[in-house]
mmCIF file of C-alpha atoms in Angstrom:
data_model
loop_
_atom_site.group_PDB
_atom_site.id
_atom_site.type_symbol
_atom_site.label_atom_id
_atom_site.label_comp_id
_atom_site.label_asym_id
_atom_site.label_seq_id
_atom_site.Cartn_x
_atom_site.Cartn_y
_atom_site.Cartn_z
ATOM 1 C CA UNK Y 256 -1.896 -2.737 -21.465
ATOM 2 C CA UNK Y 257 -0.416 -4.260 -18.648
ATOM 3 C CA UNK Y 258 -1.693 -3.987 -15.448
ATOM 4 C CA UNK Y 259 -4.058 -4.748 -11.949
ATOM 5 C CA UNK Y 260 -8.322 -5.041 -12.567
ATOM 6 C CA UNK Y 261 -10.323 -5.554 -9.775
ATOM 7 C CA UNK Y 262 -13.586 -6.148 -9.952
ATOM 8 C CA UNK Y 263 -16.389 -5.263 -8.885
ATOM 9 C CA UNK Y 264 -15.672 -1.242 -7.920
ATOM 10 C CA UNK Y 265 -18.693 -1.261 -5.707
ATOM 11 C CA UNK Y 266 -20.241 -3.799 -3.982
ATOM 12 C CA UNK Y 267 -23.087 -4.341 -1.591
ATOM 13 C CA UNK Y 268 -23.717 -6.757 0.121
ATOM 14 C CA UNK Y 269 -26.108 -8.033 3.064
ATOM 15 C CA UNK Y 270 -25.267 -9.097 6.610
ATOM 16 C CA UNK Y 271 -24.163 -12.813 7.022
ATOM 17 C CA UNK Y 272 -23.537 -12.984 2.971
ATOM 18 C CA UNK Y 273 -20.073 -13.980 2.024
ATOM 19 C CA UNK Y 274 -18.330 -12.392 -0.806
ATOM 20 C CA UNK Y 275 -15.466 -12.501 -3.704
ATOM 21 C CA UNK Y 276 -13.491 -9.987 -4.882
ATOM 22 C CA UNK Y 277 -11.738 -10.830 -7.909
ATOM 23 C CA UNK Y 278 -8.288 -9.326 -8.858
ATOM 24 C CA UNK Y 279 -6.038 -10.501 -11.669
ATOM 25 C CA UNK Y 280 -2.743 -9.221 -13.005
ATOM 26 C CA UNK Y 281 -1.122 -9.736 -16.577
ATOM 27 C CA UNK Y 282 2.193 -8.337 -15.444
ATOM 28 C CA UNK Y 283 3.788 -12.067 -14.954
ATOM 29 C CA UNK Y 284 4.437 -11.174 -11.177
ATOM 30 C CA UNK Y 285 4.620 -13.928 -8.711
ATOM 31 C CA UNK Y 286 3.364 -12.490 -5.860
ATOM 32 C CA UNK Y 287 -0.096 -10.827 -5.153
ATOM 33 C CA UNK Y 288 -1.268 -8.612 -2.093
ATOM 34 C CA UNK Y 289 -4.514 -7.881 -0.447
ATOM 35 C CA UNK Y 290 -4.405 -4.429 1.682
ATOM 36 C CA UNK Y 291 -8.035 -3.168 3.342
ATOM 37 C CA UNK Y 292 -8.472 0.816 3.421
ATOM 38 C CA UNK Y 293 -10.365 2.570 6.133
ATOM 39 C CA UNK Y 294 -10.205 6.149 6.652
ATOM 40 C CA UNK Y 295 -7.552 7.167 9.078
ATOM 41 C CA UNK Y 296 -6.245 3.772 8.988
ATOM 42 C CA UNK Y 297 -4.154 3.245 5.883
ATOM 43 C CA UNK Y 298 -3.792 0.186 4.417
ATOM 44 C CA UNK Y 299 -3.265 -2.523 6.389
ATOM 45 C CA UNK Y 300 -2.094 -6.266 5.327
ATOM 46 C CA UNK Y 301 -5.128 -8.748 5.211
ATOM 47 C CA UNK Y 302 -3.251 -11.847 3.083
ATOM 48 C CA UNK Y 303 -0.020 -11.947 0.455
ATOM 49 C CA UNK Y 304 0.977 -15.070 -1.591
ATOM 50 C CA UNK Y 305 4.391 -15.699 -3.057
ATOM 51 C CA UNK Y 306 4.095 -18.442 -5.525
ATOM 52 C CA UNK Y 307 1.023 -20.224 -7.097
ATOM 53 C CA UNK Y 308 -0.595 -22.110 -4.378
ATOM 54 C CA UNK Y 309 0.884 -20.726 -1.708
ATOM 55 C CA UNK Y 310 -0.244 -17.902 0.637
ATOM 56 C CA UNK Y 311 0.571 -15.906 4.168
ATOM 57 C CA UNK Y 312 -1.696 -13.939 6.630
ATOM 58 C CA UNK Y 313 -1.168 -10.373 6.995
ATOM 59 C CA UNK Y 314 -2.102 -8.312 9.977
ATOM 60 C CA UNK Y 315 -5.781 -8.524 9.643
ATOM 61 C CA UNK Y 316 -6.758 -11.734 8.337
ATOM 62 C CA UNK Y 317 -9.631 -13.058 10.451
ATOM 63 C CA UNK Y 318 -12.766 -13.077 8.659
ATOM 64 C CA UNK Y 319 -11.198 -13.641 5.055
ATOM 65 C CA UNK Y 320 -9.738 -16.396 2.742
ATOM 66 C CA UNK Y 321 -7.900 -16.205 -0.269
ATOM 67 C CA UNK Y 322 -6.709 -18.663 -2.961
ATOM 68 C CA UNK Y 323 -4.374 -18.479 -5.324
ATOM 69 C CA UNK Y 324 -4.561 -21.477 -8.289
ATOM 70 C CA UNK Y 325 -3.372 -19.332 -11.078
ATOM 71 C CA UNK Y 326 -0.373 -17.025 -11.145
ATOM 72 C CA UNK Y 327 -3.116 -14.293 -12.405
ATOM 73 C CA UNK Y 328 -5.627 -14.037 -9.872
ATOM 74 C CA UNK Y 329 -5.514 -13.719 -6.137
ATOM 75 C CA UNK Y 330 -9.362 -13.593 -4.985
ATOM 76 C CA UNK Y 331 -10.449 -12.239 -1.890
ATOM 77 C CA UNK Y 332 -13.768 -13.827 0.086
ATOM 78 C CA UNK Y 333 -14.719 -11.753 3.086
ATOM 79 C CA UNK Y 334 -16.697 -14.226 4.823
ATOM 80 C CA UNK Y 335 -19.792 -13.488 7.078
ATOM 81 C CA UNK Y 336 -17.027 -13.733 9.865
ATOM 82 C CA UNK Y 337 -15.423 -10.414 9.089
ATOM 83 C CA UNK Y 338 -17.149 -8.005 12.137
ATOM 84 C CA UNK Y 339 -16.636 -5.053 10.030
ATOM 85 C CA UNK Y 340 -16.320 -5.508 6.194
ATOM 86 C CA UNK Y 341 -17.303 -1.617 4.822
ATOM 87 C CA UNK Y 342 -14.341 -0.991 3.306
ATOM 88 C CA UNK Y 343 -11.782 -0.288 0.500
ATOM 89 C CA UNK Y 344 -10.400 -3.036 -0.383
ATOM 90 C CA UNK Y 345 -6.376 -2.659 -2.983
ATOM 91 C CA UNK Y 346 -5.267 -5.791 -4.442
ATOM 92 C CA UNK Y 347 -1.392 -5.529 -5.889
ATOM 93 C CA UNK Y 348 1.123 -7.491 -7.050
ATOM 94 C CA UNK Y 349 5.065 -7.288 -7.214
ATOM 95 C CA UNK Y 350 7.921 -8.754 -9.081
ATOM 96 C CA UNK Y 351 10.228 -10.008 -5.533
ATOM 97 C CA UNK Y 352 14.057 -8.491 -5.306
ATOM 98 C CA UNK Y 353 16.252 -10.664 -4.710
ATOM 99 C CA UNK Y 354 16.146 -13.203 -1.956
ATOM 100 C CA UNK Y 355 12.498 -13.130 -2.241
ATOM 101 C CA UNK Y 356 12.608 -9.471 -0.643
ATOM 102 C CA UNK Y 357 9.491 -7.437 -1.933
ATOM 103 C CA UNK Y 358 9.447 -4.938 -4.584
ATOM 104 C CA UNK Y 359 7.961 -2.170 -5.746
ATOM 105 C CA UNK Y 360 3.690 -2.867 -5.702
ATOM 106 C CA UNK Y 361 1.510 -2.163 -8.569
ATOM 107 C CA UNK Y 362 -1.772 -1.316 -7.447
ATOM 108 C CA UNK Y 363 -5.555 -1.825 -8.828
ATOM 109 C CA UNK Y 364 -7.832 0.656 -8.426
ATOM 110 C CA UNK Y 365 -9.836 -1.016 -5.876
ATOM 111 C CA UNK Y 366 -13.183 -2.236 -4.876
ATOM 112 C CA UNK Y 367 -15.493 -0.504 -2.583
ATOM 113 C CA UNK Y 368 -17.487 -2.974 -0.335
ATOM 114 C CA UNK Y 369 -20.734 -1.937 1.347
ATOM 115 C CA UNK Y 370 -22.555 -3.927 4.126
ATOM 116 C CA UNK Y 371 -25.964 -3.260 4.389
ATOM 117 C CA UNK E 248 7.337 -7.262 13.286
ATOM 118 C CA UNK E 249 7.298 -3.983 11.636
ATOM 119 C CA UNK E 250 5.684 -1.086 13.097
ATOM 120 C CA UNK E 251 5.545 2.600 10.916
ATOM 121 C CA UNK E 252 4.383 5.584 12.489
ATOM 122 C CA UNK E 253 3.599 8.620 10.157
ATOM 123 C CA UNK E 254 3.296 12.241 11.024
ATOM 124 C CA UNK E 255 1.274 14.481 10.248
ATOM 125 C CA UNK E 256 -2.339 13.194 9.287
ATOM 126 C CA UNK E 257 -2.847 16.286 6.983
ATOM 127 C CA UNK E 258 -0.583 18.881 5.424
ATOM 128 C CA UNK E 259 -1.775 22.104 4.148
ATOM 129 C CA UNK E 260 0.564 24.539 2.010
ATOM 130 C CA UNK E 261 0.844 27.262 -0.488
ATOM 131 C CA UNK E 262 1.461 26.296 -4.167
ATOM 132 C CA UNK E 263 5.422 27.084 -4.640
ATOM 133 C CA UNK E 264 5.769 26.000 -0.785
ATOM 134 C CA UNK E 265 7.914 23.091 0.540
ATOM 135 C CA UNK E 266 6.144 19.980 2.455
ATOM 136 C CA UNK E 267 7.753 17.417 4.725
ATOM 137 C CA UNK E 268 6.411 13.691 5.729
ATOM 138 C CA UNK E 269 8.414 11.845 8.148
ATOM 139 C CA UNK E 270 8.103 8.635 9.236
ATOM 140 C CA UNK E 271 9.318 6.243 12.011
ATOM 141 C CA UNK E 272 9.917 2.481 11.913
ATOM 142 C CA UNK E 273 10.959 0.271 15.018
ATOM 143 C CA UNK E 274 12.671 -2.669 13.113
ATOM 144 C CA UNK E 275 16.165 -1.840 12.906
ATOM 145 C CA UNK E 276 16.543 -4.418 10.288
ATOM 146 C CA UNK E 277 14.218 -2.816 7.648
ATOM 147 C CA UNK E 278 16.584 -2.358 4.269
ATOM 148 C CA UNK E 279 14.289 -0.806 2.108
ATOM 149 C CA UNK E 280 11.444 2.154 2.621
ATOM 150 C CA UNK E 281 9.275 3.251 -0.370
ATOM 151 C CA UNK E 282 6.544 6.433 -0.956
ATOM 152 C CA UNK E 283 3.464 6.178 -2.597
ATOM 153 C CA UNK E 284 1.112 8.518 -3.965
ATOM 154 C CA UNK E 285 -2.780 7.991 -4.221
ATOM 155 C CA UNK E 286 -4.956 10.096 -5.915
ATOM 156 C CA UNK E 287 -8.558 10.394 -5.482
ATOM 157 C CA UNK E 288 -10.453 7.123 -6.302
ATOM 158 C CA UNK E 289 -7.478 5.671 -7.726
ATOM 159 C CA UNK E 290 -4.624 3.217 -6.200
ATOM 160 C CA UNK E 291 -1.259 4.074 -4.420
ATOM 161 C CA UNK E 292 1.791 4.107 -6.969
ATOM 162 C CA UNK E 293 5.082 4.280 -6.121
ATOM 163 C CA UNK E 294 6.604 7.931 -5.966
ATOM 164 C CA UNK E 295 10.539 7.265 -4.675
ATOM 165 C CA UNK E 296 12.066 4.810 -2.921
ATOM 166 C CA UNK E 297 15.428 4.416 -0.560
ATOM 167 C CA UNK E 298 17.316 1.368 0.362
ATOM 168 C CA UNK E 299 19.253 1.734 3.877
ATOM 169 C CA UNK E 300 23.004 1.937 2.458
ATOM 170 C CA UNK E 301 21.900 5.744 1.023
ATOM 171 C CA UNK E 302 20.915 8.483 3.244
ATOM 172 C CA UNK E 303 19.186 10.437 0.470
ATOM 173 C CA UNK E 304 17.460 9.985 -2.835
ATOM 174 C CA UNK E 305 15.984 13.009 -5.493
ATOM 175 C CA UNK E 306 14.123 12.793 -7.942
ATOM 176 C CA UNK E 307 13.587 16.545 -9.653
ATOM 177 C CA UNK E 308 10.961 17.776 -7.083
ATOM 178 C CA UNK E 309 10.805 15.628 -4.507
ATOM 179 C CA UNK E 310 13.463 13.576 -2.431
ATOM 180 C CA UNK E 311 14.185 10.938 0.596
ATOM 181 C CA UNK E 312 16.149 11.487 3.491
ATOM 182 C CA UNK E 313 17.234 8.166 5.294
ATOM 183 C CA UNK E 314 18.239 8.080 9.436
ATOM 184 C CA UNK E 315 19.194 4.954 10.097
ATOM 185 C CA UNK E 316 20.139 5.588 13.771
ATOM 186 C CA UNK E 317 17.270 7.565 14.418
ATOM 187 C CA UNK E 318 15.221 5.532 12.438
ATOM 188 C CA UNK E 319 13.152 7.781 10.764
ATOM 189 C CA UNK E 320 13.020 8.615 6.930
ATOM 190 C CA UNK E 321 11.295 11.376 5.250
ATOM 191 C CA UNK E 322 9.442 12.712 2.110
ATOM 192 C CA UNK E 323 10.240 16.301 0.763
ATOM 193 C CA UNK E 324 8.357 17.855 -2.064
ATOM 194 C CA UNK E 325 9.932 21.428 -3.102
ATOM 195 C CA UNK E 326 8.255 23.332 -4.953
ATOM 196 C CA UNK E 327 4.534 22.262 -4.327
ATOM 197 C CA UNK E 328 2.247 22.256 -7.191
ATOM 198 C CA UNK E 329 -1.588 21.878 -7.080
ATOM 199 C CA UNK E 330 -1.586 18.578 -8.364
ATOM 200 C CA UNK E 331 0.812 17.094 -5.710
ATOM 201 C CA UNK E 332 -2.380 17.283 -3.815
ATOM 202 C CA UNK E 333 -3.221 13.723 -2.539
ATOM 203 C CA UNK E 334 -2.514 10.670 0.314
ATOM 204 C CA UNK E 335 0.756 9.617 0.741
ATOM 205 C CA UNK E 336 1.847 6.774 2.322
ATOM 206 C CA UNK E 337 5.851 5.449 3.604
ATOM 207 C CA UNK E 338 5.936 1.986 4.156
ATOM 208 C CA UNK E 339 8.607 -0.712 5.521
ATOM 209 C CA UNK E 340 8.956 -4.403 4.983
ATOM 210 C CA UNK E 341 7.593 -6.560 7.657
ATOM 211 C CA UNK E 342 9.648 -8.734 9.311
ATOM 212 C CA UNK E 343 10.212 -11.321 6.701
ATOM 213 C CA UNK E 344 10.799 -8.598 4.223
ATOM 214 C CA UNK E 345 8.256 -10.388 2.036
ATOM 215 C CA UNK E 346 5.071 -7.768 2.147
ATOM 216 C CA UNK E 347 5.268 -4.101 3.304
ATOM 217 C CA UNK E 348 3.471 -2.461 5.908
ATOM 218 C CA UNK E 349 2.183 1.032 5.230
ATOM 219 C CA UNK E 350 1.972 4.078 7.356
ATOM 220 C CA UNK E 351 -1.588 5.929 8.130
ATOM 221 C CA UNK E 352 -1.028 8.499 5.660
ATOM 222 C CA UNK E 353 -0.901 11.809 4.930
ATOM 223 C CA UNK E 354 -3.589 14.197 2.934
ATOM 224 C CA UNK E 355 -2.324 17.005 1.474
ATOM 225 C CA UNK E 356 -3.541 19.810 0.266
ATOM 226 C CA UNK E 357 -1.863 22.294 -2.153
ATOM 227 C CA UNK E 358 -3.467 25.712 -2.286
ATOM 228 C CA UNK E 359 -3.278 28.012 -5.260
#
């Protein structure tokens, strides 16, 4: 089927450890989204890329990288920079309108990072 | 960029009830302003969506209402069932129109 996985679901992880989240899509979409999820908060932007290679900051970006080598996969590091990483984090991807506009998102069903 | 507001926080109503989400957005350029659902543990999907040269979309129980000059756009369920129970969320492009920004969301609760 196609779809979003992200993996792992949970995650802990130590102070001052970096980490990758790993989400990959089979739906053939060019771009890929990374949203964080805090209660009260929605979801808020962290990084999107376009194309292969390419990539934006969102709202939130400090404390995380991305890269994006394959048109698949779109992993997420939060790096021991990130002041607060507990969170949900939703990986997505979308198939752009026209003129590059964005489209509807597909969603994975996330991955739940704990600091400890 | 893109700013959306979303009121109320939580929603509580009677099964066979009707429940209303509205949402504001400052960019006056926005075209295009999507719903999603998500369900416990799961990810958001997309429930309806309205581009800004409509003023209302349905889709059997629930709808969007567009206000372009107000700038404000709104969810209506009719008919609430339990298992409309869940987050929603109204969203906006930013101010590329390459990524969407999402409101704070929503919980409700249907009652039976």
């Amino acid at each position: 089927d196609g779809g979003i996985t992200q993996s792992p679901k949970y995650l802990f992880r130590k102070e001052g450890q970096n980490v990758t989240l790993s989400c990959e899509q089979n739906l053939n979409h060019d771009a890929m989204y990374w949203y964080r999820q805090d209660p009260g908060q929605g979801l808020r932007l962290i990084y999107y890329s376009q194309i292969v290679n390419d990539f934006q900051k969102g709202d939130i970006a400090e404390g995380y990288s991305v890269s994006r080598e394959k048109k698949e996969s779109f992993p997420l590091t939060v790096t021991s920079a990130q002041k607060n990483p507990t969170a949900f984090y939703l990986c997505a991807s979308s198939r752009p309108r026209q003129g590059g506009l964005t489209g509807e998102l597909f969603f994975g069903e996330g991955s739940r990072l704990t600091v400890l | 960029g893109e700013n959306v507001e979303q009121h109320p926080s939580t929603l509580s109503v009677q099964e066979g009830d009707s429940a209303v989400i509205k949402c504001t957005y400052s960019d006056s350029a926005s075209n295009y302003f999507p719903w999603y659902k998500q369900e416990l543990g799961k990810g958001p999907q997309l429930i309806i969506d309205i581009r800004s040269n409509v003023g209302e979309k349905k889709d059997q129980r629930i709808a969007v209402t567009l206000n372009k000059t107000a700038k404000h756009f709104s969810l209506h369920i009719t008919e609430t069932q339990p298992e409309d129970s869940a987050v929603y969320f109204c969203a906006g492009p930013n101010q590329a129109g390459t990524a969407l920004i999402f409101g704070k969301g929503t919980t409700l609760s249907v009652s039976s």
